[in-house]
Amino acid sequence: MLLAIDTSAGTSVAIVDGGRVLARCDSDDPRRHAEVIGELIAACLDEARIAVTSLDGVVAGMGPGPFTGLRVGIAAARAFAVGAGLPIIPAVSHEAIAFEALEARDRPVIVATDARRQEVYWSAYSGLDDRGLPTRRHAPSLTKVAELEHLVSGFDGYELVQTRTVSAAALGLVAELQRASGRAPAANEPLYLRSPDVTLSAGPKRVTG
Amino acid sequence: MSAVVLGIETSCDETGIGIVRGTRLLANVIASSMEEHARYGGVVPEVAARAHLEALTPALSQALAEAGVTLGEIDAIAVTSGPGLAGALMVGVAAAKALSLALGKPLYAVNHLVGHVGVDILSAGEAALEYPTIALLVSGGHTSLLLVRDLISDVELLGETIDDAAGEAFDKVARLLGLPYPGGPEIDRAAEGGDPNAIRFPRGLSLPKDMAQHRYDFSFSGLKTAVARWVERERDEGAEVPIADVAASFREAVVDVLLTKAIAACEERGIPRLLLGGGVVANRRMREVADARCQAAGIQLRIPPLSLCTDNGAMIAALGAQLLLAGHPASGLDFGADSTLPVTRIQA
Ligand SMILES: [Zn+2]
């Protein structure tokens, strides 16, 4: 049984077990991650009527996603895992979107989410493999909103799936399948895909003319 | 047996995890991202927030090991909810909420500045700090003068900086003099052998016209500009800048204005006690002048050990432990990071 947390878009928490979603609690607000994260975790544990001790691991959505919000979920997942003595299972947030999208259609997909500043995070998945896991064609990357359409046209037969939400329930299901298949989890590092916004100053400016 | 409280502090560039048992310090682990900011000449919020996320769980494990306590022995969690850098605070807030839920233990969201005051209890031994007290808290992130009538129920802000924090002024003047970041220790070193009275730099908000409105407030941006002007003029005239004199005179101006206002607060409020906190306390001249002036004025001076003066998790744990001891209810789960949390809100 896994607790899954994703804050790459809104704040999403779920508990999954053996391919079933036992609880899901979401907030779509893209700015209040730190405020709602605790209540959503508590509500999920309540809804699933399980004790912390029945969990086997904590899934953390590693993004890509806007940094400040993204970190809230990763920090919470890591701290919860330490507190409960559970392994942390990092997962790529876009795989949750791809998983849901590919279950609903027969075409490969390009997943795109808001990266703010006129940019989007995108990745490409060709379909589900025999275990039901999304097969990645292109790793999460960053591009200008204006260039997205052109980029999609370069992937023959792919459908563009743009979403404002990422489901921790889907992320948890993907993580379960990955675990069962013996595949290594994603790297335990946030997918920022952008350097911190700083410019090196050229030294102090003159104050006298 | 006193309660064991784990404190999490991520308001600026130090990831601090502290563990206390009542008023006894068990562990104080600090992971600083200062070196990563050095190339930028100041704290970059996004760089700090990224570093907090990486340092948090390793620091947590290290603190537990140092304290020799298991997670099961933790009675409560405390976390800084403000003031500070919003993105940095959120990392600690999120981690604290999740940890509290995983352990099933109460969570206290506390004020960073009041934490700087509460930390005194960890080094006080028998002679606990008496209240009311005046507290001067000076770092790269804040410069505040507080009147603390009661640590957990009555704190008043007397004044604060209206522009740069004192620590920021040290960083900026260090850069001006071609010295590396962080500026505090560099200025201290450069000032050695310099004459603190060589140049009379301005003391911000000390003129009679300013005192009416800003009696206990500070301003350092004018001082920084004055130093820049002075140095530029020397350089323009082809003179060699007397670094030691400039550093010593600048430092004197900062220390003078900080302590003049702090001691004035003690005298005007009739409170013969002054507590210092924050990273600028590491400055040797600051401690010397504080010692001399407090002695002259008959004021009892308290300076916690340096490792407890700079930002740390132990101070947050200590304050949380006092709230718990006094029977204050835990904070709910719905508080956020508040970058401008007022000192009157001791617990969020
Ligand atoms: Zn501080």
XYZ file of C-alpha atoms and ligand atoms in Angstrom:
558
model
C 0.000 0.000 0.000
C 1.452 3.328 -1.091
C 0.902 6.962 -0.129
C 1.435 9.155 -3.206
C 2.021 12.897 -3.173
C 2.309 15.214 -6.168
C 2.516 19.013 -6.154
C 3.825 19.576 -9.667
C 0.549 21.325 -10.573
C -2.028 21.558 -7.770
C -1.720 19.539 -4.584
C -2.692 15.896 -4.974
C -2.520 13.066 -2.439
C -3.722 9.485 -2.794
C -3.447 6.030 -1.298
C -3.281 3.079 -3.682
C -3.151 -0.638 -3.108
C -2.921 -3.432 -5.652
C -4.153 -1.340 -8.573
C -6.992 0.161 -6.566
C -7.287 3.746 -5.403
C -8.302 3.693 -1.730
C -8.390 7.456 -1.253
C -7.727 10.595 -3.201
C -7.680 14.200 -2.033
C -6.898 17.080 -4.361
C -6.680 20.834 -4.379
C -6.366 22.545 -7.753
C -5.123 25.817 -6.281
C -1.726 26.351 -7.901
C -0.451 28.590 -5.074
C -1.472 27.097 -1.737
C 0.542 23.873 -1.663
C 2.145 24.488 1.729
C -1.185 25.416 3.327
C -3.151 22.379 2.148
C -0.578 19.569 2.031
C -1.031 18.480 5.654
C -4.811 18.437 5.594
C -4.870 16.489 2.325
C -2.531 13.797 3.682
C -4.585 13.578 6.881
C -7.840 13.392 4.901
C -6.488 10.576 2.709
C -5.387 8.492 5.687
C -8.836 9.062 7.183
C -10.719 8.244 4.006
C -8.766 5.032 3.442
C -9.216 4.189 7.148
C -5.677 2.978 7.436
C -2.902 3.512 9.941
C 0.489 4.839 8.874
C 1.919 1.429 9.762
C -0.024 -0.287 6.962
C 1.820 1.705 4.284
C 4.722 0.172 2.339
C 6.182 3.272 0.746
C 5.758 6.931 -0.138
C 5.627 7.980 -3.795
C 6.940 11.464 -4.563
C 6.097 13.267 -7.808
C 9.432 14.741 -8.891
C 7.958 17.014 -11.526
C 8.547 18.710 -13.811
C 6.617 21.592 -12.280
C 6.949 25.151 -10.994
C 9.681 24.969 -8.345
C 8.118 26.444 -5.247
C 5.056 24.233 -5.349
C 6.940 21.167 -6.559
C 9.263 21.260 -3.561
C 6.342 21.203 -1.111
C 5.276 17.724 -2.200
C 8.789 16.339 -2.354
C 9.671 17.738 1.080
C 6.454 16.318 2.522
C 6.954 12.899 0.909
C 10.554 12.642 2.055
C 9.775 13.736 5.610
C 6.769 11.420 5.827
C 8.926 8.530 4.627
C 11.590 9.246 7.257
C 8.956 9.653 9.966
C 7.148 6.438 9.104
C 10.330 4.489 8.354
C 9.232 3.850 4.769
C 11.118 3.874 1.479
C 10.686 6.908 -0.742
C 9.696 6.062 -4.324
C 10.413 8.938 -6.712
C 8.260 9.069 -9.853
C 8.041 11.384 -12.852
C 4.846 13.440 -12.634
C 4.308 13.416 -16.413
C 4.067 9.615 -16.303
C 0.912 9.952 -14.225
C -0.644 12.130 -16.937
C 0.539 9.790 -19.689
C -0.783 6.745 -17.821
C -4.290 8.185 -17.576
C -4.225 9.546 -21.137
C -3.006 6.304 -22.717
C -5.581 4.217 -20.860
C -8.266 6.416 -22.400
C -7.083 6.393 -26.025
C -5.257 4.335 -28.627
C -2.822 6.988 -29.766
C 0.574 8.031 -28.486
C 0.613 11.280 -26.558
C 2.612 14.394 -25.923
C 2.029 15.566 -22.387
C 2.319 19.290 -21.675
C 1.964 21.206 -18.404
C 2.304 24.858 -17.480
C 5.826 26.036 -16.701
C 4.794 29.723 -16.340
C 6.655 32.546 -18.103
C 5.186 31.577 -21.502
C 6.758 28.134 -21.343
C 5.542 24.556 -20.980
C 7.033 21.323 -19.729
C 6.494 18.528 -22.240
C 7.312 14.880 -22.791
C 6.267 12.146 -25.249
C 4.946 8.652 -24.568
C 4.335 6.129 -27.343
C 1.929 3.804 -25.536
C 1.528 1.395 -22.631
C 3.867 -1.596 -22.436
C 2.716 -5.139 -21.611
C 2.751 -4.274 -17.916
C 0.605 -1.221 -18.490
C 3.401 1.286 -17.984
C 3.819 4.325 -20.259
C 6.734 3.935 -22.686
C 8.712 7.128 -22.880
C 9.740 8.532 -26.257
C 11.012 11.909 -25.063
C 12.098 12.862 -21.561
C 10.528 15.892 -19.844
C 11.807 19.109 -21.407
C 11.019 22.777 -21.520
C 9.790 24.763 -24.538
C 8.059 28.044 -25.378
C 4.268 27.912 -25.512
C 4.455 29.358 -29.027
C 6.649 26.487 -30.201
C 4.541 23.662 -28.799
C 2.326 23.219 -31.841
C 5.287 22.993 -34.195
C 6.969 20.543 -31.876
C 3.887 18.284 -31.758
C 3.680 18.241 -35.551
C 7.125 16.629 -35.577
C 5.700 13.583 -33.750
C 3.608 11.736 -36.305
C 0.280 10.505 -34.955
C 0.786 11.913 -31.445
C -2.036 13.657 -29.664
C -1.326 16.681 -27.495
C -2.598 16.287 -23.931
C -2.451 19.527 -21.945
C -3.511 19.451 -18.350
C -3.665 21.701 -15.302
C -3.759 18.853 -12.824
C -1.614 15.861 -11.993
C -3.243 12.964 -10.192
C -1.330 11.442 -7.286
C -3.632 8.421 -7.635
C -2.347 7.799 -11.178
C 1.196 8.454 -9.994
C 0.747 5.884 -7.239
C -0.599 3.303 -9.687
C 2.353 3.888 -12.016
C 4.756 3.501 -9.091
C 3.084 0.240 -8.064
C 3.388 -1.176 -11.585
C 6.982 -0.042 -11.765
C 7.784 -1.727 -8.480
C 6.085 -4.943 -9.572
C 8.016 -4.940 -12.824
C 11.300 -4.522 -10.973
C 12.039 -1.344 -12.892
C 14.195 1.187 -11.091
C 12.314 4.222 -9.795
C 13.035 7.705 -11.141
C 16.013 9.631 -9.784
C 15.364 11.105 -6.354
C 15.894 14.630 -7.645
C 13.377 17.318 -8.524
C 12.973 17.887 -12.274
C 13.468 21.642 -12.265
C 14.680 21.807 -15.888
C 15.604 25.427 -15.285
C 18.503 27.019 -13.461
C 17.799 29.409 -10.606
C 17.031 32.835 -11.954
C 20.127 34.791 -11.029
C 22.561 36.953 -12.859
C 26.114 37.296 -11.678
C 26.706 40.935 -10.956
C 29.639 42.650 -12.577
C 30.764 44.191 -9.302
C 29.489 47.188 -7.380
C 27.994 50.095 -9.321
C 29.247 53.641 -8.840
C 27.028 55.828 -6.703
C 28.701 59.114 -7.642
C 28.429 60.333 -11.215
C 10.654 13.833 32.243
C 10.587 16.884 29.964
C 9.191 16.633 26.473
C 11.459 15.987 23.506
C 10.814 18.510 20.726
C 12.285 18.516 17.232
C 12.621 21.926 15.565
C 12.852 22.672 11.837
C 14.191 26.002 10.571
C 14.425 26.936 6.866
C 13.720 30.677 6.780
C 16.910 31.797 5.047
C 20.062 29.977 3.947
C 20.584 27.604 6.881
C 18.734 24.294 7.075
C 18.525 23.755 10.811
C 17.291 20.699 12.684
C 17.460 20.905 16.456
C 16.305 18.586 19.197
C 15.739 19.623 22.797
C 14.486 17.889 25.922
C 12.722 20.670 27.797
C 15.433 23.290 28.225
C 18.282 20.929 27.444
C 19.928 20.958 24.010
C 20.335 17.481 22.526
C 21.290 18.240 18.925
C 21.784 21.274 16.724
C 22.523 20.323 13.115
C 22.969 23.149 10.612
C 23.537 22.697 6.883
C 24.345 26.028 5.270
C 24.088 26.891 1.591
C 26.229 29.983 2.154
C 28.961 28.811 -0.188
C 26.501 28.486 -3.043
C 25.478 32.114 -2.556
C 29.042 33.408 -2.386
C 29.353 33.789 -6.152
C 26.217 35.919 -6.225
C 27.291 38.146 -3.333
C 24.077 37.564 -1.400
C 21.401 35.007 -0.602
C 19.512 33.923 -3.737
C 16.075 32.707 -2.602
C 15.707 29.960 -5.235
C 19.205 28.643 -4.546
C 18.434 28.604 -0.814
C 15.123 26.786 -1.312
C 16.721 24.107 -3.496
C 19.435 23.584 -0.917
C 16.862 23.205 1.893
C 15.114 20.396 0.036
C 18.392 18.529 -0.437
C 19.662 19.075 3.103
C 16.495 18.503 5.071
C 16.185 14.745 5.468
C 19.943 14.126 5.854
C 20.030 16.808 8.572
C 17.023 15.182 10.223
C 18.740 11.796 10.412
C 21.949 13.380 11.622
C 20.168 15.287 14.389
C 18.424 12.152 15.637
C 21.734 10.305 15.693
C 23.473 13.146 17.545
C 20.682 13.482 20.069
C 20.594 9.735 20.583
C 16.810 9.675 20.371
C 14.564 7.621 18.124
C 11.653 9.075 16.176
C 9.352 7.301 18.581
C 10.716 9.372 21.452
C 9.828 12.708 19.824
C 6.897 14.301 21.663
C 6.269 17.273 19.364
C 7.513 19.019 16.228
C 8.100 22.758 15.883
C 8.712 24.643 12.651
C 9.425 28.201 11.576
C 6.412 29.502 9.663
C 7.833 33.038 9.268
C 9.175 35.606 8.834
C 11.697 34.715 6.131
C 11.966 33.801 2.449
C 8.615 32.325 1.376
C 9.943 29.575 -0.881
C 12.519 28.540 1.702
C 9.989 28.520 4.559
C 7.623 26.299 2.567
C 10.135 23.452 2.457
C 10.305 23.325 6.241
C 6.566 23.822 6.698
C 5.719 20.954 4.311
C 8.253 18.621 5.876
C 7.094 19.446 9.404
C 3.439 18.781 8.607
C 4.254 15.434 6.994
C 6.543 14.424 9.843
C 3.920 15.339 12.413
C 1.346 13.177 10.585
C 3.723 10.250 10.118
C 4.617 10.284 13.814
C 1.162 11.242 15.055
C 2.668 14.028 17.160
C 1.531 17.658 17.673
C 2.989 20.419 15.515
C 3.820 23.965 16.620
C 4.283 26.655 13.952
C 6.431 29.357 15.493
C 7.924 32.789 14.850
C 11.558 32.844 13.764
C 12.393 36.092 15.582
C 10.877 34.946 18.855
C 12.908 31.759 18.407
C 16.074 33.875 18.541
C 14.923 35.058 21.972
C 13.746 31.648 23.194
C 17.085 30.020 22.457
C 18.593 31.705 25.506
C 16.881 29.153 27.702
C 19.138 26.415 26.307
C 22.305 28.036 27.582
C 20.883 29.724 30.672
C 21.508 26.922 33.136
C 20.213 27.977 36.552
C 20.037 31.688 35.781
C 17.183 31.807 33.323
C 16.623 35.039 31.432
C 14.289 37.331 33.320
C 11.415 39.085 31.626
C 10.709 41.702 30.506
C 13.817 42.038 28.366
C 14.852 44.024 25.332
C 16.147 41.864 22.443
C 18.259 43.041 19.520
C 18.210 40.529 16.661
C 20.589 41.259 13.836
C 21.427 39.106 10.823
C 21.604 39.176 7.044
C 17.824 38.745 6.942
C 16.549 40.887 9.802
C 17.381 43.769 12.142
C 14.762 43.997 14.866
C 14.461 45.477 18.314
C 11.915 43.723 20.507
C 10.395 44.218 23.902
C 9.702 40.751 25.275
C 7.398 40.840 28.283
C 6.767 37.118 28.103
C 8.382 34.691 25.675
C 5.256 32.789 24.744
C 2.542 35.386 25.166
C 3.725 38.980 24.909
C 6.276 40.260 22.392
C 6.238 43.784 20.989
C 8.170 45.100 18.001
C 9.835 48.356 18.997
C 11.597 48.898 15.717
C 13.220 47.288 12.696
C 15.190 48.196 9.623
C 13.307 50.221 7.066
C 15.640 49.125 4.239
C 18.643 46.748 4.360
C 19.315 44.339 7.203
C 22.580 45.078 9.019
C 24.123 41.851 7.735
C 23.267 42.902 4.180
C 25.074 46.192 4.730
C 28.183 44.241 5.757
C 27.916 42.161 2.568
C 27.491 45.205 0.331
C 30.328 47.195 1.860
C 32.588 44.135 1.706
C 31.916 43.919 -2.037
C 32.664 47.578 -2.411
C 36.039 47.010 -0.781
C 36.710 43.984 -2.974
C 36.214 41.532 -0.112
C 34.393 38.209 -0.538
C 30.985 37.091 0.774
C 29.856 36.836 3.536
C 30.907 40.341 4.481
C 30.658 40.168 8.282
C 33.788 38.146 9.054
C 35.653 39.769 6.133
C 34.989 43.302 7.393
C 35.976 42.157 10.882
C 39.305 40.880 9.556
C 39.924 43.910 7.340
C 39.152 46.285 10.229
C 41.950 44.877 12.321
C 44.423 47.666 13.072
C 42.077 50.219 11.485
C 40.911 53.373 13.256
C 37.170 53.220 13.993
C 37.093 57.009 14.251
C 39.068 57.706 11.074
C 35.940 58.502 9.050
C 32.661 59.666 10.518
C 30.048 57.709 8.583
C 26.375 58.564 9.171
C 24.268 56.826 11.818
C 20.925 56.151 10.106
C 17.678 57.516 11.611
C 19.519 59.153 14.499
C 18.840 62.816 13.737
C 16.203 64.549 15.887
C 13.844 64.828 12.902
C 14.007 61.057 12.317
C 13.741 60.135 15.973
C 10.159 61.327 16.279
C 8.911 58.723 13.833
C 11.696 56.145 13.868
C 12.991 56.155 17.415
C 13.863 52.449 17.382
C 14.031 51.843 13.646
C 17.209 51.324 11.660
C 18.379 52.269 8.181
C 21.589 51.105 6.568
C 21.183 51.978 2.920
C 22.370 55.567 3.452
C 25.422 54.323 5.299
C 26.277 51.942 2.486
C 25.989 54.792 -0.047
C 28.131 57.067 2.127
C 30.884 54.448 2.250
C 30.656 54.015 -1.528
C 30.926 57.771 -2.104
C 33.903 58.056 0.196
C 35.740 55.162 -1.445
C 34.985 56.423 -4.962
C 36.285 59.884 -4.141
C 39.539 58.460 -2.819
C 39.942 56.277 -5.886
C 39.116 59.159 -8.238
C 41.840 61.208 -6.604
C 44.239 58.371 -7.171
C 44.675 57.775 -3.466
C 45.043 54.310 -2.053
C 41.904 53.441 -0.107
C 42.763 52.784 3.553
C 40.775 49.554 3.728
C 41.382 48.970 7.437
C 40.178 52.466 8.370
C 37.134 52.283 6.098
C 36.196 48.824 7.395
C 36.698 49.839 11.029
C 34.802 53.118 10.621
C 31.920 51.457 8.780
C 31.690 48.697 11.370
C 31.744 51.292 14.123
C 28.840 53.151 12.552
C 26.730 49.961 12.373
C 27.590 48.799 15.867
C 27.113 52.287 17.299
C 23.647 52.820 15.910
C 22.478 49.300 16.798
C 23.607 49.537 20.404
C 22.691 53.180 20.925
C 19.097 52.404 20.029
C 19.018 49.117 21.939
C 20.375 50.703 25.115
C 18.051 53.674 24.714
C 15.173 51.196 24.619
C 16.398 49.558 27.821
C 16.670 52.911 29.572
C 13.489 54.479 28.272
C 11.450 51.380 29.083
C 13.185 50.891 32.406
C 14.314 47.375 31.503
C 17.926 46.670 32.559
C 18.284 43.570 30.388
C 19.455 43.172 26.788
C 19.604 39.948 24.785
C 21.515 39.783 21.502
C 20.758 37.298 18.732
C 21.352 36.696 15.027
C 24.497 36.119 13.001
C 25.887 39.639 13.375
C 26.593 38.767 17.015
C 29.574 36.875 15.597
C 31.112 40.289 14.982
C 33.805 40.833 17.613
C 33.412 44.604 17.770
C 29.664 44.197 18.267
C 30.246 42.064 21.368
C 32.983 44.353 22.733
C 30.934 47.522 22.448
C 27.829 45.788 23.803
C 29.807 44.610 26.808
C 31.292 48.012 27.559
C 28.128 50.013 27.091
C 25.876 47.634 28.985
C 28.296 47.606 31.861
C 28.408 51.401 31.902
C 24.631 51.603 31.847
C 24.060 48.887 34.431
C 22.321 46.636 31.925
C 22.580 42.878 32.127
C 23.797 41.597 28.741
C 22.987 38.124 27.412
C 24.644 36.661 24.350
C 23.924 32.972 23.674
C 26.776 30.892 22.214
C 27.348 31.690 18.542
C 26.044 28.315 17.304
C 22.702 29.263 18.874
C 22.773 32.892 17.664
C 22.893 32.145 13.953
C 19.735 30.609 12.481
C 19.219 27.102 13.816
C 16.571 24.493 14.543
C 17.335 24.280 18.262
C 15.865 27.736 18.853
C 12.654 26.671 17.140
C 12.551 23.470 19.179
C 13.204 25.439 22.391
C 10.329 27.819 21.708
C 8.064 24.919 20.733
C 8.957 23.154 23.978
C 7.965 26.247 25.990
C 4.617 26.478 24.189
C 3.996 22.790 24.816
C 4.978 23.108 28.476
C 2.603 26.033 28.944
C -0.224 23.919 27.577
C -0.738 25.882 24.370
C -2.735 23.867 21.843
C -0.837 22.699 18.770
C -1.143 24.681 15.535
C -3.638 23.282 13.055
C -2.458 21.763 9.783
C -3.618 24.665 7.641
C -1.016 27.344 8.370
C 1.250 28.451 5.557
C 4.613 30.107 5.183
C 4.242 33.772 6.124
C 7.234 35.797 4.938
C 6.121 38.829 6.977
C 4.768 37.112 10.091
C 4.640 39.837 12.795
C 6.457 39.222 16.104
C 3.179 39.554 17.954
C 2.254 36.203 16.422
C 4.530 33.984 18.474
C 2.679 30.873 17.353
C 0.985 30.721 13.954
Zn 17.434 34.794 12.119
